[in-house]
Short mmCIF file of C-alpha atoms and ligand atoms in Angstrom, two decimals:
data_model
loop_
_atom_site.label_atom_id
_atom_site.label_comp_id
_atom_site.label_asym_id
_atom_site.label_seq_id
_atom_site.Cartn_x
_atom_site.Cartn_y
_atom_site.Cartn_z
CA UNK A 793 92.95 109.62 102.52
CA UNK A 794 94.70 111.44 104.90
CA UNK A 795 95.13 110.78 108.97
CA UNK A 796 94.84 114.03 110.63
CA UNK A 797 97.85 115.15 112.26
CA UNK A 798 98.00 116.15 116.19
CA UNK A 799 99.32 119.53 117.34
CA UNK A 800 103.09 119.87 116.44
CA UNK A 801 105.51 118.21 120.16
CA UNK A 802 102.68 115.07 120.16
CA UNK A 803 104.58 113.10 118.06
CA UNK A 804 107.73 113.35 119.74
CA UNK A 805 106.59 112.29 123.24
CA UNK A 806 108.04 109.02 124.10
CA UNK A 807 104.55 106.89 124.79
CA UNK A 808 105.20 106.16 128.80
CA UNK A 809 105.70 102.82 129.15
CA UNK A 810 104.91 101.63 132.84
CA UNK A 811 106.21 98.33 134.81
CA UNK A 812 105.93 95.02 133.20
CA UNK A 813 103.29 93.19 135.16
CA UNK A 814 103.25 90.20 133.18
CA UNK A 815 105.48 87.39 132.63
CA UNK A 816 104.72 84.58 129.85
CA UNK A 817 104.88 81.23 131.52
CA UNK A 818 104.59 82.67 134.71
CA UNK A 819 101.00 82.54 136.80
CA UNK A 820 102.78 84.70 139.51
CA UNK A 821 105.79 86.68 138.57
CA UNK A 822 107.23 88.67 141.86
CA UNK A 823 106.19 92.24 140.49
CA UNK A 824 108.25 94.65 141.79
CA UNK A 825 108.74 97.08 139.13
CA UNK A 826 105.76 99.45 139.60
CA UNK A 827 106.04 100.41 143.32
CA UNK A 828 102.84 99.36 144.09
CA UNK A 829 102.11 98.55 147.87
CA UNK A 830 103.29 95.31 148.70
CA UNK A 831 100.70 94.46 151.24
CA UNK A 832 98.17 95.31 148.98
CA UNK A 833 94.63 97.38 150.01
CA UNK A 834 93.52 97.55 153.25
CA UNK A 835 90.40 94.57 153.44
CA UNK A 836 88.03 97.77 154.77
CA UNK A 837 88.85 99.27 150.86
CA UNK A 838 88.52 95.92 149.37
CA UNK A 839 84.80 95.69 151.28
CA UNK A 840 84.18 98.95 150.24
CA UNK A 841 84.72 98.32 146.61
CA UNK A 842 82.72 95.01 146.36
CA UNK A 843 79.84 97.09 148.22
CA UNK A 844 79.33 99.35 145.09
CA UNK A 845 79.17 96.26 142.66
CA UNK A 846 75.03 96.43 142.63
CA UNK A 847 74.50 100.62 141.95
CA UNK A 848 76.75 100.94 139.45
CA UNK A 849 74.45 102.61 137.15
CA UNK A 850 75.05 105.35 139.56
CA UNK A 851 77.20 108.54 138.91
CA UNK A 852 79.86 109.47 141.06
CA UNK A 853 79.48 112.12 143.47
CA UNK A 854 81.19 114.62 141.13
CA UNK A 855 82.37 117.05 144.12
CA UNK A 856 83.64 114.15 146.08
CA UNK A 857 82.57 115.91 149.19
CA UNK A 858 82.76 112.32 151.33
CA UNK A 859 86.36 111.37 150.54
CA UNK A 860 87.71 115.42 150.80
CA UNK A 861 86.56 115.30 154.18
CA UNK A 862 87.70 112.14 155.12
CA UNK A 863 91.39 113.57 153.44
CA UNK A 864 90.56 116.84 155.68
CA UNK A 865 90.44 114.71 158.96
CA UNK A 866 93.00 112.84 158.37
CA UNK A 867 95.83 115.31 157.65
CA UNK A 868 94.11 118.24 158.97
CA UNK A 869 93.43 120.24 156.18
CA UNK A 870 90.46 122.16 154.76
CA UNK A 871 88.71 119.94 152.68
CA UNK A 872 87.82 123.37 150.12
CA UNK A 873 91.40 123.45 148.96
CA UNK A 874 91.15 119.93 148.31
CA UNK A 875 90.61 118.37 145.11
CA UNK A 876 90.65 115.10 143.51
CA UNK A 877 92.08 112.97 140.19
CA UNK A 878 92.25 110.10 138.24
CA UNK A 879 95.17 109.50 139.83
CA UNK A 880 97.83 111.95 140.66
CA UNK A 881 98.89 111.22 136.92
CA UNK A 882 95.92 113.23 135.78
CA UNK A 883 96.39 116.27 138.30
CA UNK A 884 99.90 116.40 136.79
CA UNK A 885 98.53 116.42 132.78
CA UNK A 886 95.56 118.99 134.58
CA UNK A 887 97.97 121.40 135.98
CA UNK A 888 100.43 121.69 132.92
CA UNK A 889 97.68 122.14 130.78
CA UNK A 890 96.26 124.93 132.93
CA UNK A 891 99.15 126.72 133.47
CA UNK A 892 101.48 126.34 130.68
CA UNK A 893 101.41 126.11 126.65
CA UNK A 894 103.52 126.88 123.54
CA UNK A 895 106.36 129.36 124.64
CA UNK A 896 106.20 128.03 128.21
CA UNK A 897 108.08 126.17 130.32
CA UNK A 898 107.91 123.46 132.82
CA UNK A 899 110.94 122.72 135.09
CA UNK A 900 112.25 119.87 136.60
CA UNK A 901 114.81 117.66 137.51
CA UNK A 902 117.10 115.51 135.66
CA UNK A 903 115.94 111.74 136.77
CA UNK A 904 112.35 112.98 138.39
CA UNK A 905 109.55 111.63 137.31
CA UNK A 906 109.43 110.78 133.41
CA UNK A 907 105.49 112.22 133.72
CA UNK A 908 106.14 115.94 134.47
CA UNK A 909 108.20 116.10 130.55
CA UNK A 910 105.36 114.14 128.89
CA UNK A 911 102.60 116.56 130.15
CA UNK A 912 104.72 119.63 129.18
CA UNK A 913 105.23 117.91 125.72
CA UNK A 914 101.64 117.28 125.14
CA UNK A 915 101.01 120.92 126.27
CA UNK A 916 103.09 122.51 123.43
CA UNK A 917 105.05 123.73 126.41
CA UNK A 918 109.16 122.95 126.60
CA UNK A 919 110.37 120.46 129.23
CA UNK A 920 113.45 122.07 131.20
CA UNK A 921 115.53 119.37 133.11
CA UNK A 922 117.98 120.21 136.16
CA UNK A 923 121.02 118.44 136.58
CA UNK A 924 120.89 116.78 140.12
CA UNK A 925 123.89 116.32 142.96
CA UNK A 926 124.04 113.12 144.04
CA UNK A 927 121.01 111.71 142.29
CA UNK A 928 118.94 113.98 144.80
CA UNK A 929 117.06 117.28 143.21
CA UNK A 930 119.79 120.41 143.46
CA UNK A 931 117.61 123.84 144.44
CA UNK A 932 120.32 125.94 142.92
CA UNK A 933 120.26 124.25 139.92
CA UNK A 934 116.44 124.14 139.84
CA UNK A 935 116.72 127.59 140.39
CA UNK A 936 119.21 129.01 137.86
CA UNK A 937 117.48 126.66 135.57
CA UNK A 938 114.14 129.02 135.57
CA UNK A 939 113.03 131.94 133.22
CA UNK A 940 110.45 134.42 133.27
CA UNK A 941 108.90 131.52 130.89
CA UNK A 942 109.07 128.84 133.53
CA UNK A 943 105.03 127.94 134.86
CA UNK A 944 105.58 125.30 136.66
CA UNK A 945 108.11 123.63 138.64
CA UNK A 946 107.68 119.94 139.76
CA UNK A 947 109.46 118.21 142.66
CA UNK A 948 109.10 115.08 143.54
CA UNK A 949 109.52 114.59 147.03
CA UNK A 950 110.64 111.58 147.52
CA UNK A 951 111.73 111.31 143.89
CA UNK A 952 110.59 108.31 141.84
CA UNK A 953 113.25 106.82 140.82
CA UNK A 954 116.20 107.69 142.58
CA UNK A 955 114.61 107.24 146.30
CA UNK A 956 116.12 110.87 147.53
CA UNK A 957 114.85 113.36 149.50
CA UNK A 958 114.83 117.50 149.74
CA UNK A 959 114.38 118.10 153.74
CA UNK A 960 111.72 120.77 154.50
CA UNK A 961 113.92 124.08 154.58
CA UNK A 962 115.28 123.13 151.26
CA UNK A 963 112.21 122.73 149.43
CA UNK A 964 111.36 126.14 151.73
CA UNK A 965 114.43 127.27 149.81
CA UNK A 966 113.31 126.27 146.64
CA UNK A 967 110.05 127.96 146.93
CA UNK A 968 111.90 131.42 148.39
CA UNK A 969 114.12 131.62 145.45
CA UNK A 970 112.02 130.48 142.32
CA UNK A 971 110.52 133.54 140.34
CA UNK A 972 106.96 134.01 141.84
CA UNK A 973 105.29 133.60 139.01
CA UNK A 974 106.42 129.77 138.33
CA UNK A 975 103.95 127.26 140.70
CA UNK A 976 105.47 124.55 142.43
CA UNK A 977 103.69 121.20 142.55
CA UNK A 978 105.45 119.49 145.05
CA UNK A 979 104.72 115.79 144.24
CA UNK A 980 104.60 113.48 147.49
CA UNK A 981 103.66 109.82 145.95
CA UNK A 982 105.49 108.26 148.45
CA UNK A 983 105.59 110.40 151.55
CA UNK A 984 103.75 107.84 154.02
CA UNK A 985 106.87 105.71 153.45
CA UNK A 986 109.21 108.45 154.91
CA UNK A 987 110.44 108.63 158.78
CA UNK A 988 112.75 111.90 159.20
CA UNK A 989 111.73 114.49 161.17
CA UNK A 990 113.19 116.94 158.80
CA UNK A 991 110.82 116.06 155.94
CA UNK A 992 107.37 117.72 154.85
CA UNK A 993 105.58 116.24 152.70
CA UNK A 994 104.40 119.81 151.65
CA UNK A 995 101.34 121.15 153.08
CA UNK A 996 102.82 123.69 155.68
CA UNK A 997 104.34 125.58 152.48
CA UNK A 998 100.67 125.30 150.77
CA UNK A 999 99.83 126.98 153.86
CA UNK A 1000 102.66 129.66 153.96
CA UNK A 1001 102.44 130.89 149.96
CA UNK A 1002 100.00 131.32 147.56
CA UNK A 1003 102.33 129.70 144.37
CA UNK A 1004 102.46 126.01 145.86
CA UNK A 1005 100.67 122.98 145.09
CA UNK A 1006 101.10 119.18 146.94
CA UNK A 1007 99.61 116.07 144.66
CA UNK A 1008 99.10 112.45 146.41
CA UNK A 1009 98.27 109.40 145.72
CA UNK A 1010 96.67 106.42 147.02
CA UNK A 1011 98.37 104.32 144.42
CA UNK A 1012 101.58 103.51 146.66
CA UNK A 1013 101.17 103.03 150.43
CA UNK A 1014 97.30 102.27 150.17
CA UNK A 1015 97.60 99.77 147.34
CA UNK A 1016 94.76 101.11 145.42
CA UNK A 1017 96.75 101.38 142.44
CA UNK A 1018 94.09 99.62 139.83
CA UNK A 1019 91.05 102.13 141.22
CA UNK A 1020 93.29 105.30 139.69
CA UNK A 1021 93.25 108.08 142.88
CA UNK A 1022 95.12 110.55 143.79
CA UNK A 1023 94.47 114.48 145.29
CA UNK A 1024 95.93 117.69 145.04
CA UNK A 1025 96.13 120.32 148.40
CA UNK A 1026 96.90 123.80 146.83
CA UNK A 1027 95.90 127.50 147.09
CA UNK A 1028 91.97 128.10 147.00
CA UNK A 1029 92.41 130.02 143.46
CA UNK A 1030 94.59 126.53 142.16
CA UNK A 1031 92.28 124.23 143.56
CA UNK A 1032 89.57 125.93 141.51
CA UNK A 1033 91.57 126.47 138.44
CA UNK A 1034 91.28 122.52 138.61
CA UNK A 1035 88.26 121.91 139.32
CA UNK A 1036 87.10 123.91 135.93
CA UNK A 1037 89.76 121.45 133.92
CA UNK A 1038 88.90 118.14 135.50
CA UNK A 1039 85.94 116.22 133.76
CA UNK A 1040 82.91 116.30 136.26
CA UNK A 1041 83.08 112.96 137.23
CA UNK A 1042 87.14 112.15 137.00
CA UNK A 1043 86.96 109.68 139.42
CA UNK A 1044 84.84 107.01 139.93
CA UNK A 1045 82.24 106.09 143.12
CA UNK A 1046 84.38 102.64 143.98
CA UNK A 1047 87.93 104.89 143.87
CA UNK A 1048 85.52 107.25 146.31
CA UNK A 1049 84.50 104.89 148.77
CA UNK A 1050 87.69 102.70 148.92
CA UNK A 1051 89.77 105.74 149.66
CA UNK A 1052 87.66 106.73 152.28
CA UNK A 1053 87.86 102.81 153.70
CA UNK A 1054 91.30 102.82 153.35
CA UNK A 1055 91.97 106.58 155.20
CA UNK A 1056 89.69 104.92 158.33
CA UNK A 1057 91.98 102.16 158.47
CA UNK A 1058 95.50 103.59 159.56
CA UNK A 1059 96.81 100.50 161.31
CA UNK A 1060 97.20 98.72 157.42
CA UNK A 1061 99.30 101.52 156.40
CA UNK A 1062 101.43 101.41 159.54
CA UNK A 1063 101.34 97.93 159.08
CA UNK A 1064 103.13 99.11 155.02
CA UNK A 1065 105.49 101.02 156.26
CA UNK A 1066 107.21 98.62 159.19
CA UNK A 1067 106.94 96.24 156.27
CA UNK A 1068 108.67 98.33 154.15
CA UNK A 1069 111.15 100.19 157.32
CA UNK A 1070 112.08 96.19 157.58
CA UNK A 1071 112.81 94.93 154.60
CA UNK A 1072 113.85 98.37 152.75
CA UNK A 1073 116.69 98.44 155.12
CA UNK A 1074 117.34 94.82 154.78
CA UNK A 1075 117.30 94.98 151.27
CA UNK A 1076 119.87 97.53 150.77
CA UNK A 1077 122.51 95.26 153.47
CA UNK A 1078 122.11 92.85 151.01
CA UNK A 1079 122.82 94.35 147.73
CA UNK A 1080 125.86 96.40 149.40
CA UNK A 1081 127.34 92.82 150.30
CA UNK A 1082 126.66 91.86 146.65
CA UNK A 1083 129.04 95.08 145.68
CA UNK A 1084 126.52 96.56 143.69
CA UNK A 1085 125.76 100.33 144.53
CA UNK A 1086 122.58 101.39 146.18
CA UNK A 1087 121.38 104.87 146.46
CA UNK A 1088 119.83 105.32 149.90
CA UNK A 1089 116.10 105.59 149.67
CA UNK A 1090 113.25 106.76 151.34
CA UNK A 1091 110.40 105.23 149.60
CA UNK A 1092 108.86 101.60 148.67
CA UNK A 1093 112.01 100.79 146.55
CA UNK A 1094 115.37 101.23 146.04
CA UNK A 1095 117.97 102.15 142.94
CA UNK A 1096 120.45 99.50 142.44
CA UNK A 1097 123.68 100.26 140.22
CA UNK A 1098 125.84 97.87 138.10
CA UNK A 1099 127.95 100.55 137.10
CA UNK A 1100 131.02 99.55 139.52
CA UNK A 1101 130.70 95.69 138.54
CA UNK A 1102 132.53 94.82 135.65
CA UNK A 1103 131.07 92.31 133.22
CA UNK A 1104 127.79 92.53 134.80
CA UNK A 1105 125.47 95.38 133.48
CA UNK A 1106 121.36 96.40 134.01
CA UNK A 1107 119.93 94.88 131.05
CA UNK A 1108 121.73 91.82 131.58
CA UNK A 1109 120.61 91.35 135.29
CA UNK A 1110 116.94 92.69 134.12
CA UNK A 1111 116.67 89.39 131.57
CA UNK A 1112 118.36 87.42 134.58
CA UNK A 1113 116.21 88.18 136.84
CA UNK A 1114 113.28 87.76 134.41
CA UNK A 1115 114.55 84.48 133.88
CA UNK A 1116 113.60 83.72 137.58
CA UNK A 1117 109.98 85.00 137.28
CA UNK A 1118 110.99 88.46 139.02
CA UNK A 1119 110.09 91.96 136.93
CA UNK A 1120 112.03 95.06 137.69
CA UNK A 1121 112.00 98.10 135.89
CA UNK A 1122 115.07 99.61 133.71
CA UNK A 1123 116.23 103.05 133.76
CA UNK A 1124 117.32 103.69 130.37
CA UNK A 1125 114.28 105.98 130.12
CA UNK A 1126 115.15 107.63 133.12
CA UNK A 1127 118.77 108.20 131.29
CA UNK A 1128 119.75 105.87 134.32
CA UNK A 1129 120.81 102.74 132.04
CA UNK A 1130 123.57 101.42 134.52
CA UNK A 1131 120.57 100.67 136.83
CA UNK A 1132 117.34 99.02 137.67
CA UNK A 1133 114.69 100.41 140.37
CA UNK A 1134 113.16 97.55 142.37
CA UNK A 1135 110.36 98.28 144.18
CA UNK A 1136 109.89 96.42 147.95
CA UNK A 1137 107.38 93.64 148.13
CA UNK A 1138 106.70 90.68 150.18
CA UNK A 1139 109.43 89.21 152.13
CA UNK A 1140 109.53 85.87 149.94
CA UNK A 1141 110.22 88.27 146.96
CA UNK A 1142 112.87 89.90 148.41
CA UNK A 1143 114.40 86.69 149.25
CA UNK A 1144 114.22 86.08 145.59
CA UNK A 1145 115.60 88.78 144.22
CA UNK A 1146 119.04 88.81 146.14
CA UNK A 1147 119.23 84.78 145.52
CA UNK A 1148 118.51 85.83 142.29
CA UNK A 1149 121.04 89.01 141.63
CA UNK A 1150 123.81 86.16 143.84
CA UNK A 1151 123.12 84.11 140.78
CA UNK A 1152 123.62 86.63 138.63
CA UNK A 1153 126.54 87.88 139.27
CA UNK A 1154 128.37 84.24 139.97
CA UNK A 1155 128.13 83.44 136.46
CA UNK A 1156 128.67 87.22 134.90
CA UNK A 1157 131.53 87.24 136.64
C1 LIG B 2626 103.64 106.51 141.04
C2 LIG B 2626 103.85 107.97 140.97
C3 LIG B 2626 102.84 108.85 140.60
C4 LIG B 2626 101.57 108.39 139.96
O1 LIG B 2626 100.65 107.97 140.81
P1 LIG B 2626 99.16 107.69 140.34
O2 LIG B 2626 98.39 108.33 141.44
O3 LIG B 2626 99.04 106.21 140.29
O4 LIG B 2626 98.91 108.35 139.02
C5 LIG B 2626 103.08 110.21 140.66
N1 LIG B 2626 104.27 110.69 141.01
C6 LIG B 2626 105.29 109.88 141.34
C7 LIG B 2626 106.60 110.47 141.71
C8 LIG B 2626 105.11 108.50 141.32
O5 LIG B 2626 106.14 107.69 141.58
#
């Protein structure tokens, strides 16, 4: 007997492996190696959720009309160019599978998010990666780096993991100088986190063109990470295109109502980000003093380097900090193996962490 074999790319994809969560030995490890919110949900989402627990024979509503408009009031948009996921994860796979296959391509850049190459993989389409300036996406390069083949472009804005930013005109940029026929998802995980007044998290250039697409995601700043929700804001034709691909009922009734708690309760996600403005900033003091490097970020976690440090390197500071019941993630994956992302969480844990990396580098060095 014979196993059958997939399509021809499948068995060259990497399997993505996310953040350790769990820690043998450990009842509470500080997790800070998936980026999740690190105040949690909002109690109005939790309440939400629990409320469900007795109709859960119940399907979804499969048009999610309740939560679009609830997304439409909050950010002003029109609800009918809204649509929703399992996830922004799935809108990604959804949107290379719609728009690209075998002889396409599906651009990106170098260190953005390790997602946009596996969905192009699966696809039978050909991941094209960007080289970046300064760990921070580079529009010409982006740009010289796209054919006639190219379908998609993604942009993660903030990039995962590398905590940089494209302000609005050069993602504007981007958009003006990309062949038209190539849509740019512009992917904006972490955009509640961000304070400059020369960042957009997308949705005036959905407005402007008819070739862009913005994903979100309640899995960072909301702290809904376990209920799997995210949305995508696009171009009426787009927004349809996915709405024929999704399955009927891609996300569930609790995901519904908790993201529609969570959007009525704004003060816990201002509440997020001066918890994350606070210690963010006081996070990245502290690992400068260590003399490690530290990419300025703009999200809910920061990039820390080993590279200048002599006798101390990543994977050695990973198990170190393991040691101490702390899990951060490694960046080998992300071809980024002289560092480790650690996400921001409660201000005990990022106490920890620089006792921790203090430790660390005392007896490496
Ligand atoms: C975390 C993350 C996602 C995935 O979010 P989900 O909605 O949980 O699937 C997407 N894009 C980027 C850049 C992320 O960091």
């Amino acid at each position: 007997m014979t196993t059958p074999a997939p399509r021809p790319g499948i068995l060259d994809i990497a399997p993505y492996v996310g953040g350790e969560a769990v820690l043998p030995g450990v009842a509470e490890p500080a997790r800070l190696a998936s980026n999740e919110g690190a105040l949690g949900a909002s109690p109005r989402a939790v309440a939400a959720y629990q409320a469900l627990a007795d109709r859960l024979h119940r399907y979804p509503d499969g048009g999610a009309e309740a939560l679009r408009a609830a997304l439409g009031r909050r950010h002003g948009l029109d609800p009918a160019r809204i649509t929703v996921g399992a996830g922004s994860d799935e809108l990604i796979a959804l949107l290379v599978r719609a728009y690209a296959g075998p002889g396409d391509e599906v651009l990106h850049s170098r260190h953005g998010f390790l997602m946009y190459a596996i969905a192009a993989t699966t696809a039978g389409a050909r991941p094209v990666a960007a080289p970046e300036r300064n760990l921070t996406a580079d529009v010409d390069a982006l740009v010289a780096h796209a054919t006639e083949r190219t379908k998609l472009v993604f942009l993660a804005n903030p990039n995962n993991p590398t905590g940089t930013y494209l302000v609005r005109d050069e993602v504007r940029r981007l958009r003006r100088d990309l062949p038209g026929q190539a849509l740019l998802v512009i992917d904006a995980a972490y955009a509640e986190f961000v304070a400059r007044n020369d960042y957009s998290a997308g949705d005036d250039l959905v407005d402007e063109t008819d070739n862009v697409v913005m994903i979100r995601t309640f899995s960072k700043i909301y702290g809904l990470a376990a209920l799997r929700l995210g949305w995508a804001y696009g171009p009426p034709p787009v927004i349809d295109v996915l709405n024929r691909v999704r399955g009927p009922f891609n996300v569930g009734a609790a995901a519904q109502a908790a993201g529609i708690a969570a959007l009525e309760d704004q003060a816990h996600v201002d509440a997020a980000r001066s918890h994350n403005d606070i210690w963010r900033a006081w996070f990245t003091d502290q690992v400068k003093t260590l003399g490690l490097g530290v990419q300025p970020s703009v999200g809910n976690f920061v990039l820390v380097s080993f590279a200048a440090r002599a006798g101390a390197n990543a994977d050695a500071a990973e198990r170190f900090l393991k040691s101490r019941g702390i899990l951060v993630r490694k960046m080998g994956s992300y071809g980024l193996p002289d560092a480790l992302r650690i996400s921001i969480g409660l201000e005990a844990e990022m106490h920890a962490v620089v006792a921790a990396l203090t430790a660390f580098l005392e007896q490496a060095a």
